[in-house]
PDB file of C-alpha atoms in Angstrom:
ATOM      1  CA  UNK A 109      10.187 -46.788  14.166  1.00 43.00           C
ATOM      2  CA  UNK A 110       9.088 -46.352  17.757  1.00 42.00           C
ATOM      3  CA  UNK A 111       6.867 -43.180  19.175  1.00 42.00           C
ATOM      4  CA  UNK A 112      10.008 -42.008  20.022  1.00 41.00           C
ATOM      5  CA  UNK A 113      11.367 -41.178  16.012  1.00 40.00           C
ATOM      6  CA  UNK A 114      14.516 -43.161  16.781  1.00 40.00           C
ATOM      7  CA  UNK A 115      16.388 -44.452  13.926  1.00 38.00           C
ATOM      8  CA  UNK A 116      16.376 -48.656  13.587  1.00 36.00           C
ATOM      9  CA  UNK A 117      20.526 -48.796  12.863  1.00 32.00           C
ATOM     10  CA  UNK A 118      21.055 -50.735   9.702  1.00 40.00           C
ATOM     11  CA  UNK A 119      22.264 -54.503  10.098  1.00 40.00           C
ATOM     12  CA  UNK A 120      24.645 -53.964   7.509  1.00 45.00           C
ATOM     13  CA  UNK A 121      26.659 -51.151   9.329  1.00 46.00           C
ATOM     14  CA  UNK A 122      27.725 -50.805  12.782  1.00 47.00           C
ATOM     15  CA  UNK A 123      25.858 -48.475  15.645  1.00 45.00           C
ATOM     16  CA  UNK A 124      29.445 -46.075  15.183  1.00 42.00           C
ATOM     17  CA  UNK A 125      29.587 -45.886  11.645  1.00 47.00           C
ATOM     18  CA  UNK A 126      26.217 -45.063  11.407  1.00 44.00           C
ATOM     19  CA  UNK A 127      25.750 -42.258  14.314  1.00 45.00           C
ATOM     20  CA  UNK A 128      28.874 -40.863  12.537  1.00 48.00           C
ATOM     21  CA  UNK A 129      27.487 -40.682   8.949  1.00 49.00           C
ATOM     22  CA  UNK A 130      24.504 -39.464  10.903  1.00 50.00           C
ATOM     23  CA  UNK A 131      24.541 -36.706  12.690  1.00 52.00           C
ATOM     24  CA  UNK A 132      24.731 -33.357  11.076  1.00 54.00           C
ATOM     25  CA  UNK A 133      28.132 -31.654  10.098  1.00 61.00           C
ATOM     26  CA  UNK A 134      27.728 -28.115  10.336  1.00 57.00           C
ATOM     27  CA  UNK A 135      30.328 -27.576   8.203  1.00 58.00           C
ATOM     28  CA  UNK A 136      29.325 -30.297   5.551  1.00 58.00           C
ATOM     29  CA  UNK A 137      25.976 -28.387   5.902  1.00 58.00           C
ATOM     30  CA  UNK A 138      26.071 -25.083   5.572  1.00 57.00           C
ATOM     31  CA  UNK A 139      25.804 -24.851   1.691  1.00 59.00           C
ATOM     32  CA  UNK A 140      22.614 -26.043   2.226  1.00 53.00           C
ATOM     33  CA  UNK A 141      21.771 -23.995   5.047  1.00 57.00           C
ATOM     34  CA  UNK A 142      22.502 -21.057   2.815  1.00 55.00           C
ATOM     35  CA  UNK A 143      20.766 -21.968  -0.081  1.00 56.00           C
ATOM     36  CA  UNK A 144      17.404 -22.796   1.828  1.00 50.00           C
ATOM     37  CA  UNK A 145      18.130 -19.199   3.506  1.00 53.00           C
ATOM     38  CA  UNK A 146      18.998 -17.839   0.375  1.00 49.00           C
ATOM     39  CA  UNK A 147      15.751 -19.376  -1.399  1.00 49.00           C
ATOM     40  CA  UNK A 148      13.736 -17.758   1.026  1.00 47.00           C
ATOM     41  CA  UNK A 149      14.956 -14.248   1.121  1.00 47.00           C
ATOM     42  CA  UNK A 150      14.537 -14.450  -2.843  1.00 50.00           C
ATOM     43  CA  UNK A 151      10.751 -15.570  -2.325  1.00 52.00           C
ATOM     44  CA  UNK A 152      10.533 -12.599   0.001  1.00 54.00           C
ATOM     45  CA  UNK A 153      11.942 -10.706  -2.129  1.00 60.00           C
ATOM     46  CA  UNK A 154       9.826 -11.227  -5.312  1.00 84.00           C
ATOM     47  CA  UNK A 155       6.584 -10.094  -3.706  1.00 91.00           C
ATOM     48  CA  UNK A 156       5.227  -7.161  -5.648  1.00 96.00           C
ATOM     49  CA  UNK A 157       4.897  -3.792  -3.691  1.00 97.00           C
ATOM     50  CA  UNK A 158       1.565  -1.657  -3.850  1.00 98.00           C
ATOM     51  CA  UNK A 159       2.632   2.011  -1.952  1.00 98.00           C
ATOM     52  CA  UNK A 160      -0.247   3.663  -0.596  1.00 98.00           C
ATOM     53  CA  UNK A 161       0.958   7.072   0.194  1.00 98.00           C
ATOM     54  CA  UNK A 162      -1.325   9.830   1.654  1.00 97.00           C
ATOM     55  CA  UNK A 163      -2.134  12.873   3.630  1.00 94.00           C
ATOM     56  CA  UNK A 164      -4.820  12.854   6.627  1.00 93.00           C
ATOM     57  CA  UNK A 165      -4.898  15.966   8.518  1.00 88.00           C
ATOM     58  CA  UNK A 166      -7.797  15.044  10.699  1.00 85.00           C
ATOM     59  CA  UNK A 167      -7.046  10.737  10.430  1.00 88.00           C
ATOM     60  CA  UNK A 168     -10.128  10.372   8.239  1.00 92.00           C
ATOM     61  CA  UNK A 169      -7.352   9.116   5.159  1.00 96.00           C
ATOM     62  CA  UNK A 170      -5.450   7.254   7.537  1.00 95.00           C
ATOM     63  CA  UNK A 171      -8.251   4.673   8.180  1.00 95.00           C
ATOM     64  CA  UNK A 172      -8.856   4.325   4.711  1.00 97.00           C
ATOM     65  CA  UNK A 173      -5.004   3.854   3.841  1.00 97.00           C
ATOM     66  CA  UNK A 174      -4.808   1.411   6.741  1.00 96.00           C
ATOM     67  CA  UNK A 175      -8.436  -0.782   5.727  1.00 98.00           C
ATOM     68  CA  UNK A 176      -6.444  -0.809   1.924  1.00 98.00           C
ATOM     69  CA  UNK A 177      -3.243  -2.097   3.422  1.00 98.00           C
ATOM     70  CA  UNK A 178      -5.262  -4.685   5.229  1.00 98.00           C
ATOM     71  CA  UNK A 179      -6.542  -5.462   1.344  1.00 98.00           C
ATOM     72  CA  UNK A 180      -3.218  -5.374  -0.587  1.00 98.00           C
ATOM     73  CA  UNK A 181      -2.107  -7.972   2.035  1.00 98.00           C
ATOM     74  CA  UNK A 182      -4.967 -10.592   1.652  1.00 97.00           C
ATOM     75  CA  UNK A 183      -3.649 -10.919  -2.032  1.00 97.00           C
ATOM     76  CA  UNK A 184      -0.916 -13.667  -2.196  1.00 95.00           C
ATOM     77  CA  UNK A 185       2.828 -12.335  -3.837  1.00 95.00           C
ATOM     78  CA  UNK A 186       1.856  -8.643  -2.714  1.00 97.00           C
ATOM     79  CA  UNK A 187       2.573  -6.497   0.437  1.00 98.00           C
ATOM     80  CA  UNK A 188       1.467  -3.119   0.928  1.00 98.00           C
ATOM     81  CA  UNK A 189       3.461  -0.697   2.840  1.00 98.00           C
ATOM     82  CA  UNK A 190       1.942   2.867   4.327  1.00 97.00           C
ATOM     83  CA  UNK A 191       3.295   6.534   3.813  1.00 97.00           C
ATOM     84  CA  UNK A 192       2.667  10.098   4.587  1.00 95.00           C
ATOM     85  CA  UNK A 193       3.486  12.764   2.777  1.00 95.00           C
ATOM     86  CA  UNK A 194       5.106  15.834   4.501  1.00 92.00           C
ATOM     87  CA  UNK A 195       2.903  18.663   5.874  1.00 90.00           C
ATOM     88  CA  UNK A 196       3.529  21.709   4.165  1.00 88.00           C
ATOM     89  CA  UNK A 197       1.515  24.090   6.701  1.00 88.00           C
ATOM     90  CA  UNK A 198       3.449  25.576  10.034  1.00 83.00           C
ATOM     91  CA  UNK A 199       2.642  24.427  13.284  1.00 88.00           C
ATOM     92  CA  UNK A 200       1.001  27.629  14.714  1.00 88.00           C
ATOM     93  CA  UNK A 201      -1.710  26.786  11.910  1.00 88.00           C
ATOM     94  CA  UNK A 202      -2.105  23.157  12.210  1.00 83.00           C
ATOM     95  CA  UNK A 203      -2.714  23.608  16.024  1.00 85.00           C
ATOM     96  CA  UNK A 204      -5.258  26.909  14.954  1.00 84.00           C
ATOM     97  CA  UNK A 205      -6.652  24.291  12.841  1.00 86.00           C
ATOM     98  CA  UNK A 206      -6.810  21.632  15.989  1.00 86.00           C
ATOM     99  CA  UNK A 207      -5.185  18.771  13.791  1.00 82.00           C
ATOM    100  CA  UNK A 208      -4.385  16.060  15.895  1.00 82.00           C
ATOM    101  CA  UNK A 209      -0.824  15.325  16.010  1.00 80.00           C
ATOM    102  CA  UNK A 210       0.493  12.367  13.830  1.00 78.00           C
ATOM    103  CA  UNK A 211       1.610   8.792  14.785  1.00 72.00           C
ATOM    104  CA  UNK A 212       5.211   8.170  14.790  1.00 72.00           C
ATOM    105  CA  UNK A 213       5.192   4.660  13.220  1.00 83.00           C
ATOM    106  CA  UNK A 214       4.024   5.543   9.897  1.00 91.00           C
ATOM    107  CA  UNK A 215       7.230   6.618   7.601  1.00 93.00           C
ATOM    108  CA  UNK A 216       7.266   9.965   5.247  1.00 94.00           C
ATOM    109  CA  UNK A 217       7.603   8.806   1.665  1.00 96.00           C
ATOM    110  CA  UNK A 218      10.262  10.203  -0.780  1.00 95.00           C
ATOM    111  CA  UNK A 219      10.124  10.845  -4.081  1.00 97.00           C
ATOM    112  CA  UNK A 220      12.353   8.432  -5.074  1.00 96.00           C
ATOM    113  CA  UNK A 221      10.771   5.575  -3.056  1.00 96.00           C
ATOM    114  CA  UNK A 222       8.210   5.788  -5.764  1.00 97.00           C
ATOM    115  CA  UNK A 223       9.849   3.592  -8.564  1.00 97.00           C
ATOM    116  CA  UNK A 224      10.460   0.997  -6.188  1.00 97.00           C
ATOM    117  CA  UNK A 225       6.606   0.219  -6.598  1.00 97.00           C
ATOM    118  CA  UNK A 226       5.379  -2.078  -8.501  1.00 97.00           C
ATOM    119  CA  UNK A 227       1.559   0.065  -7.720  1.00 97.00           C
ATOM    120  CA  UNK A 228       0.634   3.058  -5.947  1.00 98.00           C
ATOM    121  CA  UNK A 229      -2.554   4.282  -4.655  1.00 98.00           C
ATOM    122  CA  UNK A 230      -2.959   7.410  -3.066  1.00 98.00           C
ATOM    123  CA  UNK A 231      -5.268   9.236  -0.796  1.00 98.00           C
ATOM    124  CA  UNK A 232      -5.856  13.110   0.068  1.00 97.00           C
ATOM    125  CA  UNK A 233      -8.792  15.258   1.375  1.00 95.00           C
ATOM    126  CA  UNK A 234     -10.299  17.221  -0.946  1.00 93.00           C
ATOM    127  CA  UNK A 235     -10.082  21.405  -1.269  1.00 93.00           C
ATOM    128  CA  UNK A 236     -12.336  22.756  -3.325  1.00 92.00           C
ATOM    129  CA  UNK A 237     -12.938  19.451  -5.471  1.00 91.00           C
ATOM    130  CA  UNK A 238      -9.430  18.965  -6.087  1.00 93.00           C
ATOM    131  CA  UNK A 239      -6.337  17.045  -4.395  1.00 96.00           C
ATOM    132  CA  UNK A 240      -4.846  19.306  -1.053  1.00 95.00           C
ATOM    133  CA  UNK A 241      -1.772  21.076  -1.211  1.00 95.00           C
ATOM    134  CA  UNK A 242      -0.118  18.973   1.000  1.00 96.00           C
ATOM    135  CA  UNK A 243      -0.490  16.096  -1.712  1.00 97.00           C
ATOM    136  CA  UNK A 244      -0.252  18.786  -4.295  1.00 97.00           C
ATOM    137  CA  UNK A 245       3.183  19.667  -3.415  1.00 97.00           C
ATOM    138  CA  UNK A 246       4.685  16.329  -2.763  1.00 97.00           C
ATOM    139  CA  UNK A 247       3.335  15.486  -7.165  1.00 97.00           C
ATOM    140  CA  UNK A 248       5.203  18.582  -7.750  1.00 97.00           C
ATOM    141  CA  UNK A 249       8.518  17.708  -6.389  1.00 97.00           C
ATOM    142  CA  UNK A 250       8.156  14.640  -8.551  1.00 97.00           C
ATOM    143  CA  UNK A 251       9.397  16.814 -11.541  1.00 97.00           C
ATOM    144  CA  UNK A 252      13.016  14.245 -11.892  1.00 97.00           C
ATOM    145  CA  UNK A 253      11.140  11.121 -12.090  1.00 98.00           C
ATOM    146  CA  UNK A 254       8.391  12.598 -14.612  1.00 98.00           C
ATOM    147  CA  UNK A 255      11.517  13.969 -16.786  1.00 97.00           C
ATOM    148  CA  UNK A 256      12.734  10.124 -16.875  1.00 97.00           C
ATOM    149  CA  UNK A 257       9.385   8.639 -16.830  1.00 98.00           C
ATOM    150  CA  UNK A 258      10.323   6.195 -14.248  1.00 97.00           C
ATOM    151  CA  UNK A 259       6.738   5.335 -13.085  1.00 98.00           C
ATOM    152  CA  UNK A 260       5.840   4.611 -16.592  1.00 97.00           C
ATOM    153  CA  UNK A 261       3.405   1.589 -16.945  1.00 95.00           C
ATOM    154  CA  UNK A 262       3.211   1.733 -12.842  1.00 97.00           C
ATOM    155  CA  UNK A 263      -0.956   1.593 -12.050  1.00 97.00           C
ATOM    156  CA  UNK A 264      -2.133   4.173 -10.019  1.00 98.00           C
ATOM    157  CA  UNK A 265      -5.425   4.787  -8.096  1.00 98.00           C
ATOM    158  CA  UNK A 266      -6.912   7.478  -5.691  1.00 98.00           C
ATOM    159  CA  UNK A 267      -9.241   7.556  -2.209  1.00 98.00           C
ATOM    160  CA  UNK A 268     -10.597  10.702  -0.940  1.00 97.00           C
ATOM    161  CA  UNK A 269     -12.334  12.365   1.747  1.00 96.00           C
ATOM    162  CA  UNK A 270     -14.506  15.203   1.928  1.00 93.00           C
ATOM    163  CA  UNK A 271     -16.615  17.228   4.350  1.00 89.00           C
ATOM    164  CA  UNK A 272     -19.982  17.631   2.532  1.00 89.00           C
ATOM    165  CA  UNK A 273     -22.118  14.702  -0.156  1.00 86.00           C
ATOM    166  CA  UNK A 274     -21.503  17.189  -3.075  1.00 83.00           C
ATOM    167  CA  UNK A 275     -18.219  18.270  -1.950  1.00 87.00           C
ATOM    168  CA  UNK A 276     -16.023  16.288  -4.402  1.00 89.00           C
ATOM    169  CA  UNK A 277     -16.211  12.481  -4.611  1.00 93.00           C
ATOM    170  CA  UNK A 278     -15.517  12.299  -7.762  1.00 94.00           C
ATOM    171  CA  UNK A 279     -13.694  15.571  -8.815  1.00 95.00           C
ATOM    172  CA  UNK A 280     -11.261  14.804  -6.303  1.00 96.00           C
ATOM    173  CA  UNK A 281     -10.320  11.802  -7.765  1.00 96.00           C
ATOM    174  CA  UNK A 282     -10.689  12.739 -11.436  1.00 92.00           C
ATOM    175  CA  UNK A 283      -9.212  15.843 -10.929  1.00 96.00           C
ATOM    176  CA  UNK A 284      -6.079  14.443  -9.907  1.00 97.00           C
ATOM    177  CA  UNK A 285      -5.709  11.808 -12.621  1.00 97.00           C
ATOM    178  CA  UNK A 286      -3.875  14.968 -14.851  1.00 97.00           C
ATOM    179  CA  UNK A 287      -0.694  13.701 -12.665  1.00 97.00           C
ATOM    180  CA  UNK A 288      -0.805  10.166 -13.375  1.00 98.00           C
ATOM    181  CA  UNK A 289      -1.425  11.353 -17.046  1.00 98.00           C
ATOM    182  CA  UNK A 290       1.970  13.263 -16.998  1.00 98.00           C
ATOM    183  CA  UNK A 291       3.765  10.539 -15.586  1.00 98.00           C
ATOM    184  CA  UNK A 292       2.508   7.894 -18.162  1.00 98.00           C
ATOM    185  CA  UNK A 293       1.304   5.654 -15.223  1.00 98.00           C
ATOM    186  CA  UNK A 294      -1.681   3.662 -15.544  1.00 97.00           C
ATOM    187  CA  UNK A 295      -5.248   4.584 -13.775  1.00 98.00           C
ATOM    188  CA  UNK A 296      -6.647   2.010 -12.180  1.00 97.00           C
ATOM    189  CA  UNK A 297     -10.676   3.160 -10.864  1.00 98.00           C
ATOM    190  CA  UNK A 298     -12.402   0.212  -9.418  1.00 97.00           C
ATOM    191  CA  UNK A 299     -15.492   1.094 -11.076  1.00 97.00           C
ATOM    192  CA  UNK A 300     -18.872  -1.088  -9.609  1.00 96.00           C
ATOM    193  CA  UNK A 301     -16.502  -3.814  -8.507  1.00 96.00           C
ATOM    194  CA  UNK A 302     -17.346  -3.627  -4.706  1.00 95.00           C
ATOM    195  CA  UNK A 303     -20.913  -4.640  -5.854  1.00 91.00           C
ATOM    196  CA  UNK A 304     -24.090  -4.103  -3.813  1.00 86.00           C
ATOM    197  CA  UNK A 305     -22.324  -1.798  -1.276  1.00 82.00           C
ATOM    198  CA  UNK A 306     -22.055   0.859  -4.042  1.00 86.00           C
ATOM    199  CA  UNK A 307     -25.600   0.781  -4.108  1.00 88.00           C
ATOM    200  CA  UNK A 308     -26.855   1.522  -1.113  1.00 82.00           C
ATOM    201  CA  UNK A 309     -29.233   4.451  -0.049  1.00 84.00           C
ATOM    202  CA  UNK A 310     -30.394   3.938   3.369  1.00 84.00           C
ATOM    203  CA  UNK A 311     -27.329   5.595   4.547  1.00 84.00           C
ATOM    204  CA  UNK A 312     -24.125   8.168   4.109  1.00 85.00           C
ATOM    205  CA  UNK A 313     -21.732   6.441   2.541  1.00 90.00           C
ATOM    206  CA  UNK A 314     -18.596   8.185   0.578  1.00 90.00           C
ATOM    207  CA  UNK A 315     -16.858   6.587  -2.436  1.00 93.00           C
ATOM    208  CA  UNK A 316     -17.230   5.967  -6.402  1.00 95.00           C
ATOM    209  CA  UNK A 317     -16.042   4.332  -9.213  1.00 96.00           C
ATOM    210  CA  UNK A 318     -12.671   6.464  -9.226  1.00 97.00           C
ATOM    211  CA  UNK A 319     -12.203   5.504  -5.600  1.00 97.00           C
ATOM    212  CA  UNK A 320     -12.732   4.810  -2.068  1.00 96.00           C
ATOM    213  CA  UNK A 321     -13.857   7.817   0.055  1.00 95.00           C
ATOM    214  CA  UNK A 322     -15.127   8.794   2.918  1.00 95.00           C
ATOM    215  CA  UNK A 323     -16.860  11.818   4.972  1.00 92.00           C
ATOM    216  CA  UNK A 324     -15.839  13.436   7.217  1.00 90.00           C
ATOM    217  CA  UNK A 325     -17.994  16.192   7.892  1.00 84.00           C
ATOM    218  CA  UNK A 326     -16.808  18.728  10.388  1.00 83.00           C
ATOM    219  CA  UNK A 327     -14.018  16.297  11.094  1.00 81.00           C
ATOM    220  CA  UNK A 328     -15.642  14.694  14.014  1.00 84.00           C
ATOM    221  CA  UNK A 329     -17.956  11.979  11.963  1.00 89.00           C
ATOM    222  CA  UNK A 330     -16.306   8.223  11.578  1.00 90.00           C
ATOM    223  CA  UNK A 331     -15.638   6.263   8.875  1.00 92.00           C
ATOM    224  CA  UNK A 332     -18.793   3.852   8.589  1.00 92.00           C
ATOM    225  CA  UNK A 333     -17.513   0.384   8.739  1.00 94.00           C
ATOM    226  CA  UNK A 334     -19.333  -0.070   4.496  1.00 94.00           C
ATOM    227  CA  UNK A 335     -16.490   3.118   3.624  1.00 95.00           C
ATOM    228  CA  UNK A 336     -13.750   1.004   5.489  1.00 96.00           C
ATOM    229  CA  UNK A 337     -15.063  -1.817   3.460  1.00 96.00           C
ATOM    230  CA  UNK A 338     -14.668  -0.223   0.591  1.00 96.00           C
ATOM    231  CA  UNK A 339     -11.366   0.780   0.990  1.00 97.00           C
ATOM    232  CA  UNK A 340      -9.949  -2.725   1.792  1.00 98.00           C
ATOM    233  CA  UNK A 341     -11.601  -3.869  -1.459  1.00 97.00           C
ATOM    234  CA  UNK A 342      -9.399  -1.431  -3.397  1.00 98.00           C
ATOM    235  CA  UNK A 343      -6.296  -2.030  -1.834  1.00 98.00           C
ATOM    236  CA  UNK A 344      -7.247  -5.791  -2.904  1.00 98.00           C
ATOM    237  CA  UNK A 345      -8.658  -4.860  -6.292  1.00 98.00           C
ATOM    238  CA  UNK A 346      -5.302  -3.075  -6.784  1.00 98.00           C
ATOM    239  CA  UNK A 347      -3.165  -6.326  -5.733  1.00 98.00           C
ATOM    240  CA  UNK A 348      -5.158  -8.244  -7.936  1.00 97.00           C
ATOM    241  CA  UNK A 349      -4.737  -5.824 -10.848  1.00 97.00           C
ATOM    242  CA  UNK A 350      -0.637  -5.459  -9.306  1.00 97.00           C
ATOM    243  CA  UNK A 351      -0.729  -9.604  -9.701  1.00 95.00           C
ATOM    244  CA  UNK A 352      -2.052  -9.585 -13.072  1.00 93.00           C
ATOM    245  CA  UNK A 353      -0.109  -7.585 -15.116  1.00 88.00           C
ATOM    246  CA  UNK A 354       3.317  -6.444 -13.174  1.00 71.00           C
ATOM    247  CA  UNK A 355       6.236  -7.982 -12.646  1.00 64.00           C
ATOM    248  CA  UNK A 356       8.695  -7.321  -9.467  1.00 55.00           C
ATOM    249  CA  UNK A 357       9.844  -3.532 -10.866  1.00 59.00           C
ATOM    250  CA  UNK A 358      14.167  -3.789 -11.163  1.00 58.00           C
ATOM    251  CA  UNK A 359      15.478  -0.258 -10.693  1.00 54.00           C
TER     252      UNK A 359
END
């Protein structure tokens, strides 16, 4: 065969009958065609799901839930998709408030889009130590699911964010785990798993074994780039976890 990939003709055939057996038939083909496309879409298809579903009114939550995506994704046979929850508060208030209006891109999750997952991690600010209303009232209108137990077996984590270093880490998280409880899904903290970074002292840093987190003081300070580590090691502590022990949920 020359540089050129041309076919050497066989000697025992001539150049006709051979260009005719040849070249392709797209009819002769297409069964093929469609099981190669077919193949793929089922490969596609089979990749487990980890929803991370949250509310950010000031975007602190939002990079988190983004840096986790970014996680879930690095994990082969998983894919992490993003979702909001619905505000709850008017928009005379929010604006009162100065919360920064929302991205477009990002979906709303429903209730039922839940038991499509195959894991679910989610992330809320904290009020008063425990989950915000917002996310509050999205678990509540879960009440048909938890009366099936459709997430059942489904693992579950949390990220949070607060304003102040004793203003609920952990009882954020903890606090919240009464409505994974109810549902019979299964908590998934990631403990001392991100190592050395957990350890640090020379600087702020939010987070804990129930969770990633973050501060956000007054609402103006930024993630620190060891937080946004943090939260891409649980979205990829959660696909491993997803990997391990789930198979693709059929509902």
């Amino acid at each position: 065969m020359g540089k050129g990939g041309g076919c050497i003709f066989s000697k025992k055939r001539s150049a006709i009958e051979a260009s005719d057996q040849d070249l392709a038939d797209p009819v002769r083909d297409a069964p093929v065609q469609n099981q190669i496309e077919n193949s793929l879409f089922q490969e596609e298809s089979k990749k487990l799901k980890v929803f991370i579903v949250f509310y950010s009114m000031y975007g602190h939550v939002e990079c988190l839930a983004k840096r986790m995506k970014k996680g879930v994704d690095s994990i082969d046979g998983v894919e992490g998709f993003l979702y909001r929850v619905p505000e709850t508060l008017p928009m005379d208030v929010l604006e009162q408030m100065r919360v920064p209006q929302k991205e477009d891109e990002l979906p709303f999750v429903s209730v039922d889009d839940l038991v499509e997952a195959d894991g679910l991690l989610f992330g809320f600010p904290t009020r008063f130590g425990s989950m915000a209303s917002q996310m509050k009232a999205f678990f509540d209108s879960t009440a048909h699911l938890w009366e099936q137990q459709r997430l059942a077996g489904v693992p579950a984590g949390f990220f949070v964010s607060t304003g102040t270093q004793g203003g609920g880490q952990e009882t954020t998280a903890w606090t919240a785990i009464t409505q994974l409880a109810h549902h019979g899904m299964v908590y998934v903290p990631i403990g001392y798993t991100f190592g050395s970074g957990m350890f640090k002292m020379d600087s702020i840093i939010g987070g804990s074994p129930y969770g990633a987190g973050v501060y956000s003081g007054d609402g103006t300070r930024e993630p620190s780039e060891t937080e946004l580590a943090l939260a891409e090691h649980q979205g990829r502590y959660m696909a491993g976890i997803v990997r391990r022990f789930a198979t693709p949920r059929n509902n």
